[in-house]
PDB file of C-alpha atoms in Angstrom:
ATOM      1  CA  MET A1326    -130.591   0.648-104.229  1.00 62.00           C
ATOM      2  CA  ALA A1327    -130.779   4.427-104.065  1.00 66.00           C
ATOM      3  CA  ARG A1328    -131.978   6.163-107.168  1.00 81.00           C
ATOM      4  CA  ASP A1329    -131.186   9.661-108.307  1.00 83.00           C
ATOM      5  CA  ARG A1330    -133.731  12.187-107.156  1.00 77.00           C
ATOM      6  CA  GLU A1331    -134.009  15.917-107.354  1.00 71.00           C
ATOM      7  CA  HIS A1332    -135.455  18.019-104.540  1.00 71.00           C
ATOM      8  CA  ASN A1333    -136.565  21.608-104.963  1.00 75.00           C
ATOM      9  CA  TYR A1334    -137.040  24.144-102.200  1.00 72.00           C
ATOM     10  CA  ALA A1335    -138.828  27.451-102.416  1.00 72.00           C
ATOM     11  CA  VAL A1336    -138.748  30.351-100.011  1.00 73.00           C
ATOM     12  CA  THR A1337    -139.848  33.936-100.286  1.00 68.00           C
ATOM     13  CA  VAL A1338    -137.584  36.663 -98.961  1.00 68.00           C
ATOM     14  CA  ARG A1339    -139.463  39.926 -98.632  1.00 75.00           C
ATOM     15  CA  TRP A1340    -137.655  43.190 -97.922  1.00 79.00           C
ATOM     16  CA  THR A1341    -139.429  45.152 -95.161  1.00 84.00           C
ATOM     17  CA  GLY A1342    -136.817  47.869 -94.762  1.00 84.00           C
ATOM     18  CA  ASN A1343    -138.162  50.674 -96.946  1.00 84.00           C
ATOM     19  CA  THR A1344    -138.171  53.621 -94.553  1.00 87.00           C
ATOM     20  CA  GLY A1345    -139.881  55.889 -97.075  1.00 83.00           C
ATOM     21  CA  ALA A1346    -137.336  56.643 -99.790  1.00 77.00           C
ATOM     22  CA  GLY A1347    -136.413  53.112-100.804  1.00 80.00           C
ATOM     23  CA  THR A1348    -132.714  52.719-101.510  1.00 80.00           C
ATOM     24  CA  ALA A1349    -132.202  56.358-102.456  1.00 78.00           C
ATOM     25  CA  GLY A1350    -129.267  56.488-100.028  1.00 77.00           C
ATOM     26  CA  TYR A1351    -127.053  53.671 -98.763  1.00 78.00           C
ATOM     27  CA  ARG A1352    -127.547  54.712 -95.141  1.00 84.00           C
ATOM     28  CA  GLU A1353    -131.223  55.557 -95.521  1.00 82.00           C
ATOM     29  CA  TYR A1354    -132.823  52.128 -95.698  1.00 83.00           C
ATOM     30  CA  SER A1355    -133.094  49.206 -93.323  1.00 84.00           C
ATOM     31  CA  ARG A1356    -131.751  45.798 -94.209  1.00 86.00           C
ATOM     32  CA  ASP A1357    -134.727  44.103 -92.504  1.00 80.00           C
ATOM     33  CA  HIS A1358    -136.585  41.342 -94.310  1.00 76.00           C
ATOM     34  CA  GLU A1359    -138.777  38.302 -93.693  1.00 80.00           C
ATOM     35  CA  VAL A1360    -138.334  34.723 -94.809  1.00 78.00           C
ATOM     36  CA  THR A1361    -141.517  32.797 -95.512  1.00 76.00           C
ATOM     37  CA  GLY A1362    -142.597  29.677 -97.317  1.00 74.00           C
ATOM     38  CA  GLU A1363    -145.824  28.393 -98.802  1.00 79.00           C
ATOM     39  CA  GLY A1364    -148.127  27.405 -95.964  1.00 78.00           C
ATOM     40  CA  LYS A1365    -145.603  28.381 -93.278  1.00 75.00           C
ATOM     41  CA  PRO A1366    -145.691  31.245 -90.810  1.00 72.00           C
ATOM     42  CA  THR A1367    -143.058  33.966 -90.904  1.00 66.00           C
ATOM     43  CA  LEU A1368    -140.580  32.601 -88.406  1.00 72.00           C
ATOM     44  CA  ILE A1369    -137.388  34.220 -89.540  1.00 81.00           C
ATOM     45  CA  GLN A1370    -136.901  37.937 -89.399  1.00 84.00           C
ATOM     46  CA  GLY A1371    -133.696  38.706 -91.234  1.00 85.00           C
ATOM     47  CA  THR A1372    -131.313  41.564 -91.840  1.00 84.00           C
ATOM     48  CA  ALA A1373    -127.694  42.125 -92.800  1.00 83.00           C
ATOM     49  CA  ASP A1374    -124.805  41.475 -90.445  1.00 87.00           C
ATOM     50  CA  PRO A1375    -124.511  44.495 -88.088  1.00 88.00           C
ATOM     51  CA  SER A1376    -121.153  45.339 -89.681  1.00 85.00           C
ATOM     52  CA  PHE A1377    -123.086  45.859 -92.943  1.00 87.00           C
ATOM     53  CA  ARG A1378    -125.737  48.135 -91.409  1.00 88.00           C
ATOM     54  CA  GLY A1379    -128.024  45.356 -90.218  1.00 88.00           C
ATOM     55  CA  ALA A1380    -129.851  45.038 -86.908  1.00 87.00           C
ATOM     56  CA  ALA A1381    -128.278  42.880 -84.191  1.00 85.00           C
ATOM     57  CA  ASP A1382    -131.678  41.548 -83.055  1.00 88.00           C
ATOM     58  CA  ARG A1383    -132.474  39.825 -86.380  1.00 86.00           C
ATOM     59  CA  TRP A1384    -130.923  36.860 -88.163  1.00 87.00           C
ATOM     60  CA  ASN A1385    -128.426  37.503 -90.953  1.00 87.00           C
ATOM     61  CA  PRO A1386    -127.614  35.173 -93.877  1.00 89.00           C
ATOM     62  CA  GLU A1387    -124.230  34.251 -92.436  1.00 91.00           C
ATOM     63  CA  GLU A1388    -125.779  33.060 -89.170  1.00 91.00           C
ATOM     64  CA  LEU A1389    -128.425  31.140 -91.092  1.00 90.00           C
ATOM     65  CA  LEU A1390    -125.753  29.352 -93.115  1.00 92.00           C
ATOM     66  CA  VAL A1391    -124.021  28.235 -89.906  1.00 93.00           C
ATOM     67  CA  ALA A1392    -127.410  27.213 -88.472  1.00 91.00           C
ATOM     68  CA  SER A1393    -128.203  25.191 -91.629  1.00 92.00           C
ATOM     69  CA  LEU A1394    -124.944  23.279 -91.350  1.00 94.00           C
ATOM     70  CA  SER A1395    -125.567  22.593 -87.666  1.00 93.00           C
ATOM     71  CA  GLN A1396    -129.149  21.457 -88.282  1.00 92.00           C
ATOM     72  CA  CYS A1397    -128.185  19.209 -91.181  1.00 94.00           C
ATOM     73  CA  HIS A1398    -125.411  17.539 -89.183  1.00 94.00           C
ATOM     74  CA  MET A1399    -127.713  17.031 -86.209  1.00 92.00           C
ATOM     75  CA  LEU A1400    -130.505  15.520 -88.280  1.00 93.00           C
ATOM     76  CA  SER A1401    -128.119  13.194 -90.123  1.00 93.00           C
ATOM     77  CA  TYR A1402    -126.469  12.205 -86.842  1.00 91.00           C
ATOM     78  CA  LEU A1403    -129.723  11.491 -85.020  1.00 93.00           C
ATOM     79  CA  ALA A1404    -130.941   9.339 -87.905  1.00 93.00           C
ATOM     80  CA  LEU A1405    -127.717   7.325 -87.915  1.00 94.00           C
ATOM     81  CA  CYS A1406    -127.843   6.888 -84.142  1.00 94.00           C
ATOM     82  CA  SER A1407    -131.402   5.651 -84.387  1.00 93.00           C
ATOM     83  CA  LEU A1408    -130.465   3.116 -87.060  1.00 93.00           C
ATOM     84  CA  LYS A1409    -127.423   1.908 -85.099  1.00 93.00           C
ATOM     85  CA  GLY A1410    -129.211   1.525 -81.755  1.00 92.00           C
ATOM     86  CA  VAL A1411    -127.521   4.499 -80.095  1.00 92.00           C
ATOM     87  CA  VAL A1412    -130.058   6.190 -77.836  1.00 92.00           C
ATOM     88  CA  VAL A1413    -129.453   9.943 -77.811  1.00 93.00           C
ATOM     89  CA  THR A1414    -131.219  11.745 -74.976  1.00 93.00           C
ATOM     90  CA  GLY A1415    -129.766  15.206 -75.545  1.00 90.00           C
ATOM     91  CA  TYR A1416    -128.025  17.177 -78.287  1.00 90.00           C
ATOM     92  CA  GLU A1417    -126.835  20.779 -78.300  1.00 90.00           C
ATOM     93  CA  ASP A1418    -124.435  22.406 -80.742  1.00 93.00           C
ATOM     94  CA  ARG A1419    -122.726  25.741 -80.334  1.00 91.00           C
ATOM     95  CA  ALA A1420    -121.531  26.120 -83.905  1.00 93.00           C
ATOM     96  CA  THR A1421    -119.313  28.925 -85.140  1.00 93.00           C
ATOM     97  CA  GLY A1422    -118.395  30.138 -88.595  1.00 93.00           C
ATOM     98  CA  THR A1423    -115.714  32.451 -89.904  1.00 93.00           C
ATOM     99  CA  MET A1424    -116.034  34.707 -92.920  1.00 91.00           C
ATOM    100  CA  ARG A1425    -113.179  36.758 -94.313  1.00 90.00           C
ATOM    101  CA  GLU A1426    -113.829  39.990 -96.122  1.00 86.00           C
ATOM    102  CA  SER A1427    -111.404  41.290 -98.722  1.00 86.00           C
ATOM    103  CA  GLY A1428    -111.884  43.980-101.311  1.00 86.00           C
ATOM    104  CA  GLY A1429    -115.575  44.367-100.528  1.00 80.00           C
ATOM    105  CA  ALA A1430    -116.379  40.674-100.990  1.00 85.00           C
ATOM    106  CA  GLY A1431    -116.673  38.011 -98.323  1.00 86.00           C
ATOM    107  CA  ARG A1432    -116.113  34.278 -98.225  1.00 90.00           C
ATOM    108  CA  PHE A1433    -116.567  31.722 -95.475  1.00 92.00           C
ATOM    109  CA  THR A1434    -113.280  30.104 -94.514  1.00 93.00           C
ATOM    110  CA  GLY A1435    -114.735  27.469 -92.218  1.00 94.00           C
ATOM    111  CA  VAL A1436    -117.388  26.323 -89.783  1.00 94.00           C
ATOM    112  CA  VAL A1437    -116.843  24.342 -86.601  1.00 94.00           C
ATOM    113  CA  LEU A1438    -119.679  22.307 -85.130  1.00 93.00           C
ATOM    114  CA  ARG A1439    -119.331  21.529 -81.422  1.00 93.00           C
ATOM    115  CA  PRO A1440    -122.174  19.171 -80.598  1.00 92.00           C
ATOM    116  CA  VAL A1441    -122.537  17.956 -77.027  1.00 92.00           C
ATOM    117  CA  VAL A1442    -124.387  14.665 -77.216  1.00 91.00           C
ATOM    118  CA  THR A1443    -125.865  12.771 -74.305  1.00 94.00           C
ATOM    119  CA  VAL A1444    -126.452   9.047 -74.723  1.00 92.00           C
ATOM    120  CA  ALA A1445    -128.438   6.681 -72.532  1.00 91.00           C
ATOM    121  CA  GLU A1446    -125.650   4.220 -71.681  1.00 92.00           C
ATOM    122  CA  ALA A1447    -121.855   4.136 -71.429  1.00 95.00           C
ATOM    123  CA  SER A1448    -121.764   1.180 -73.850  1.00 96.00           C
ATOM    124  CA  MET A1449    -122.941   3.614 -76.572  1.00 94.00           C
ATOM    125  CA  LEU A1450    -120.132   6.154 -76.187  1.00 96.00           C
ATOM    126  CA  ARG A1451    -117.712   4.791 -78.810  1.00 96.00           C
ATOM    127  CA  GLU A1452    -120.363   4.260 -81.487  1.00 97.00           C
ATOM    128  CA  ALA A1453    -121.939   7.644 -80.731  1.00 95.00           C
ATOM    129  CA  ALA A1454    -118.589   9.378 -81.181  1.00 97.00           C
ATOM    130  CA  SER A1455    -117.769   7.564 -84.419  1.00 97.00           C
ATOM    131  CA  LEU A1456    -121.103   8.388 -86.066  1.00 96.00           C
ATOM    132  CA  HIS A1457    -120.215  12.090 -86.371  1.00 97.00           C
ATOM    133  CA  ALA A1458    -117.924  11.343 -89.329  1.00 96.00           C
ATOM    134  CA  ALA A1459    -120.685   9.439 -91.118  1.00 97.00           C
ATOM    135  CA  ALA A1460    -123.190  12.197 -90.345  1.00 96.00           C
ATOM    136  CA  HIS A1461    -120.803  14.737 -91.852  1.00 97.00           C
ATOM    137  CA  ASP A1462    -120.529  12.622 -95.002  1.00 96.00           C
ATOM    138  CA  GLN A1463    -124.330  12.367 -95.269  1.00 95.00           C
ATOM    139  CA  CYS A1464    -125.094  16.041 -94.587  1.00 95.00           C
ATOM    140  CA  PHE A1465    -126.446  17.580 -97.796  1.00 92.00           C
ATOM    141  CA  ILE A1466    -125.512  21.109 -96.773  1.00 95.00           C
ATOM    142  CA  ALA A1467    -121.914  20.267 -95.788  1.00 96.00           C
ATOM    143  CA  SER A1468    -121.535  18.471 -99.128  1.00 96.00           C
ATOM    144  CA  SER A1469    -122.653  21.622-100.926  1.00 96.00           C
ATOM    145  CA  VAL A1470    -120.234  24.194 -99.528  1.00 97.00           C
ATOM    146  CA  THR A1471    -116.655  24.806-100.655  1.00 96.00           C
ATOM    147  CA  PHE A1472    -115.184  25.648 -97.255  1.00 96.00           C
ATOM    148  CA  PRO A1473    -114.284  23.103 -94.564  1.00 97.00           C
ATOM    149  CA  VAL A1474    -116.863  22.064 -91.991  1.00 97.00           C
ATOM    150  CA  HIS A1475    -115.203  20.522 -88.952  1.00 96.00           C
ATOM    151  CA  HIS A1476    -116.862  18.856 -86.023  1.00 94.00           C
ATOM    152  CA  ASP A1477    -115.532  18.697 -82.479  1.00 95.00           C
ATOM    153  CA  PRO A1478    -118.066  16.558 -80.633  1.00 96.00           C
ATOM    154  CA  THR A1479    -118.370  15.737 -76.967  1.00 95.00           C
ATOM    155  CA  VAL A1480    -120.287  12.600 -76.074  1.00 96.00           C
ATOM    156  CA  ARG A1481    -121.350  11.875 -72.529  1.00 93.00           C
ATOM    157  CA  VAL A1482    -123.610   9.507 -70.653  1.00 94.00           C
ATOM    158  CA  ALA A1483    -126.901  10.695 -69.214  1.00 86.00           C
ATOM    159  CA  PRO A1484    -126.761  11.035 -65.443  1.00 87.00           C
ATOM    160  CA  VAL A1485    -128.569   8.360 -63.516  1.00 78.00           C
ATOM    161  CA  THR A1486    -131.641   9.772 -61.818  1.00 74.00           C
ATOM    162  CA  GLY A1487    -133.307   8.088 -59.003  1.00 68.00           C
TER     163      GLY A1487
END
C-alpha cells in the first residue's frame, strides 16, 4: 500500500547577466543565468525566450517546462514497460509547447509529446502503445500543470539485424 510522502527539490538559479550597470535599463542587461544544484555541475545555462531579450543559444524556462514534461512521461513510460515485459530499445520525443501572451502575461495553452518508441518484438506493439495513457496518469509533472498535455506516440518494431 502506498503511503503519503513529500519530496522536496532544491536548485539554485544564479543571474550572470550583469553587464556592468545591473538592471539600470531594461535593454542594458543580459537575461543569462545558470541553474545548479548541491553537488551537481552547472549543466544548464539559461536565459529568457529570445522574444523577451534572451539569447537563442541558451535554454529558457518555457523550453525547460516542455523538457520536464517530456522527461517525466518518458521515465514513467519506461518504468511501466519494464514492469509489463515490454522491451523498449529506443525512445525519442520531439515535444512542443504553446504559450499565449496577452496583456504582458503569458500562459501555456498546451504541450504535445510525440514519442517514437522502438520495441524488440511485434507482439509488444499493442501493450507498448497502450502504456502511454498510464504513463501520462503517473507523470508527476503532467499532474501538476493546469494546461492539457497530449501525447501522440508512434510505436514500431526494431529492425532485424543480421
